[in-house]
Amino acid sequence: MSQKIVVHVPDESGGRRVHVDSEILGLAHSLKDVRKFLRRAGLDWDEEQIAASPWIEWRGGGFDVWPAPWGMETP
């Protein structure tokens, strides 16, 4: 695969920007969102394939890091 996929550090909303090459696909709040964005970009992967893919660079945590929005954490 020649495309570079990056899922960025979570922002204050708890969302993570998703890029393919230099194109922003959207702000994901779950692995399902990442799947939806990649499907629109022509990559029809299931969630297990996304989680295990060596082609995705996860910044600020892996595929399982989806924090609550800042200030919304429960004690």
Coordinates of N, CA and C in Angstrom, one line a residue:
M1 N 0.8 -1.2 0.0 CA 0.0 0.0 0.0 C 0.9 1.2 0.0
S2 N 0.6 2.2 -0.8 CA 1.4 3.4 -0.9 C 0.8 4.6 -0.2
Q3 N -0.5 4.4 0.3 CA -1.1 5.5 1.0 C -0.7 5.5 2.4
K4 N -0.5 6.7 3.0 CA -0.1 6.9 4.4 C -1.4 7.3 5.1
I5 N -1.8 6.4 6.1 CA -3.0 6.7 6.9 C -2.5 7.0 8.3
V6 N -3.0 8.2 8.8 CA -2.7 8.6 10.1 C -4.0 8.9 10.9
V7 N -4.0 8.4 12.1 CA -5.1 8.7 13.1 C -4.4 9.5 14.2
H8 N -4.8 10.8 14.3 CA -4.0 11.7 15.1 C -4.4 11.6 16.6
V9 N -3.7 12.4 17.4 CA -3.9 12.5 18.9 C -5.3 13.0 19.1
P10 N -6.0 12.5 20.1 CA -7.3 13.0 20.5 C -7.3 14.5 20.8
D11 N -8.3 15.2 20.3 CA -8.5 16.6 20.6 C -9.4 16.8 21.8
E12 N -9.7 18.0 22.1 CA -10.5 18.3 23.3 C -11.9 17.7 23.3
S13 N -12.4 17.4 22.1 CA -13.7 16.7 21.9 C -13.6 15.2 22.1
G14 N -12.4 14.7 22.2 CA -12.2 13.3 22.3 C -12.1 12.6 20.9
G15 N -12.2 13.4 19.9 CA -12.1 13.0 18.5 C -10.7 12.9 18.0
R16 N -10.5 12.1 17.0 CA -9.2 12.0 16.4 C -9.3 12.2 14.9
R17 N -8.5 13.2 14.3 CA -8.5 13.5 12.9 C -7.9 12.3 12.2
V18 N -8.5 12.0 11.0 CA -8.0 10.9 10.2 C -7.6 11.4 8.9
H19 N -6.3 11.1 8.5 CA -5.8 11.5 7.2 C -5.4 10.3 6.3
V20 N -5.6 10.4 5.1 CA -5.0 9.5 4.1 C -4.2 10.4 3.2
D21 N -2.9 10.1 3.2 CA -1.9 11.0 2.5 C -2.1 12.4 3.1
S22 N -2.4 13.4 2.3 CA -2.6 14.8 2.8 C -4.1 15.2 2.9
E23 N -5.0 14.2 2.6 CA -6.4 14.5 2.7 C -7.0 14.2 4.1
I24 N -7.7 15.2 4.6 CA -8.4 15.0 5.9 C -9.7 14.3 5.6
L25 N -9.9 13.1 6.2 CA -11.1 12.4 6.0 C -12.2 12.7 6.9
G26 N -11.9 13.1 8.1 CA -12.9 13.5 9.1 C -12.3 13.4 10.5
L27 N -13.2 13.7 11.5 CA -12.9 13.6 12.9 C -13.6 12.3 13.5
A28 N -12.9 11.3 13.8 CA -13.4 10.1 14.3 C -13.6 10.1 15.8
H29 N -14.7 9.6 16.3 CA -14.9 9.4 17.7 C -15.0 7.9 18.1
S30 N -14.7 7.1 17.2 CA -14.7 5.6 17.4 C -14.0 4.9 16.3
L31 N -13.7 3.6 16.5 CA -13.2 2.8 15.4 C -14.2 2.7 14.2
K32 N -15.4 2.7 14.5 CA -16.5 2.6 13.5 C -16.4 3.8 12.6
D33 N -16.1 5.0 13.2 CA -15.9 6.2 12.3 C -14.7 6.1 11.4
V34 N -13.6 5.5 11.9 CA -12.4 5.3 11.1 C -12.8 4.4 9.9
R35 N -13.5 3.4 10.2 CA -13.9 2.4 9.2 C -14.7 3.1 8.1
K36 N -15.7 4.0 8.5 CA -16.5 4.7 7.6 C -15.7 5.6 6.7
F37 N -14.8 6.3 7.3 CA -13.9 7.3 6.5 C -13.1 6.5 5.5
L38 N -12.5 5.4 6.0 CA -11.6 4.6 5.1 C -12.4 4.0 3.9
R39 N -13.6 3.6 4.2 CA -14.5 3.0 3.2 C -14.8 4.1 2.1
R40 N -15.1 5.3 2.6 CA -15.3 6.4 1.6 C -14.0 6.7 0.7
A41 N -12.9 6.4 1.3 CA -11.6 6.6 0.6 C -11.3 5.4 -0.3
G42 N -12.1 4.3 -0.3 CA -11.9 3.2 -1.1 C -11.3 2.0 -0.4
L43 N -11.1 2.0 0.9 CA -10.5 0.9 1.6 C -11.6 0.3 2.5
D44 N -12.1 -0.8 2.0 CA -13.2 -1.5 2.7 C -12.7 -2.5 3.7
W45 N -12.2 -2.1 4.8 CA -11.6 -2.9 5.8 C -12.6 -3.0 7.0
D46 N -12.6 -4.2 7.6 CA -13.4 -4.3 8.8 C -12.6 -3.7 10.0
E47 N -13.3 -3.6 11.2 CA -12.6 -3.0 12.3 C -11.4 -3.8 12.8
E48 N -11.4 -5.1 12.7 CA -10.2 -6.0 13.0 C -9.1 -5.7 12.1
Q49 N -9.3 -5.5 10.8 CA -8.3 -5.2 9.9 C -7.7 -3.9 10.2
I50 N -8.5 -2.9 10.5 CA -8.0 -1.6 10.8 C -7.1 -1.6 12.1
A51 N -7.6 -2.3 13.1 CA -6.9 -2.4 14.4 C -5.5 -3.0 14.2
A52 N -5.4 -4.0 13.3 CA -4.2 -4.8 13.1 C -3.3 -4.3 11.9
S53 N -3.7 -3.3 11.2 CA -3.0 -2.8 10.0 C -1.7 -2.2 10.3
P54 N -0.6 -2.6 9.7 CA 0.6 -1.9 9.8 C 0.7 -0.6 9.0
W55 N -0.3 -0.4 8.2 CA -0.4 0.8 7.3 C -1.0 2.0 8.0
I56 N -1.5 1.8 9.2 CA -2.1 3.0 9.9 C -1.1 3.4 11.0
E57 N -0.8 4.7 11.1 CA 0.0 5.2 12.2 C -1.0 5.8 13.2
W58 N -1.0 5.3 14.4 CA -1.8 5.7 15.5 C -1.0 6.7 16.4
R59 N -1.4 7.9 16.4 CA -0.6 8.9 17.2 C -1.4 9.2 18.5
G60 N -0.8 9.2 19.6 CA -1.4 9.5 20.9 C -2.2 8.4 21.4
G61 N -1.9 7.2 21.0 CA -2.6 6.0 21.5 C -3.1 5.1 20.4
G62 N -3.3 3.9 20.7 CA -3.7 2.9 19.6 C -5.1 3.0 19.2
F63 N -5.6 2.0 18.5 CA -6.9 1.9 18.0 C -8.0 1.9 19.1
D64 N -7.6 1.6 20.3 CA -8.6 1.5 21.4 C -8.6 2.7 22.3
V65 N -8.0 3.8 21.9 CA -8.0 5.1 22.7 C -9.0 6.1 22.1
W66 N -10.1 6.2 22.8 CA -11.2 7.1 22.4 C -11.7 7.8 23.7
P67 N -11.0 8.8 24.1 CA -11.3 9.4 25.4 C -12.6 10.2 25.4
A68 N -13.2 10.4 26.5 CA -14.3 11.4 26.7 C -13.8 12.8 26.4
P69 N -14.7 13.6 26.0 CA -14.3 15.0 25.8 C -13.7 15.6 27.1
W70 N -12.8 16.5 26.9 CA -12.1 17.1 28.1 C -13.2 17.8 29.0
G71 N -13.0 17.5 30.3 CA -14.0 18.1 31.2 C -15.2 17.2 31.4
M72 N -15.3 16.1 30.7 CA -16.5 15.3 30.7 C -16.2 13.9 31.3
E73 N -15.0 13.7 31.9 CA -14.6 12.4 32.4 C -15.4 12.2 33.7
T74 N -15.7 10.9 33.9 CA -16.5 10.5 35.1 C -15.5 10.2 36.2
P75 N -15.8 10.4 37.5 CA -14.8 10.1 38.6 C -14.6 8.7 38.7

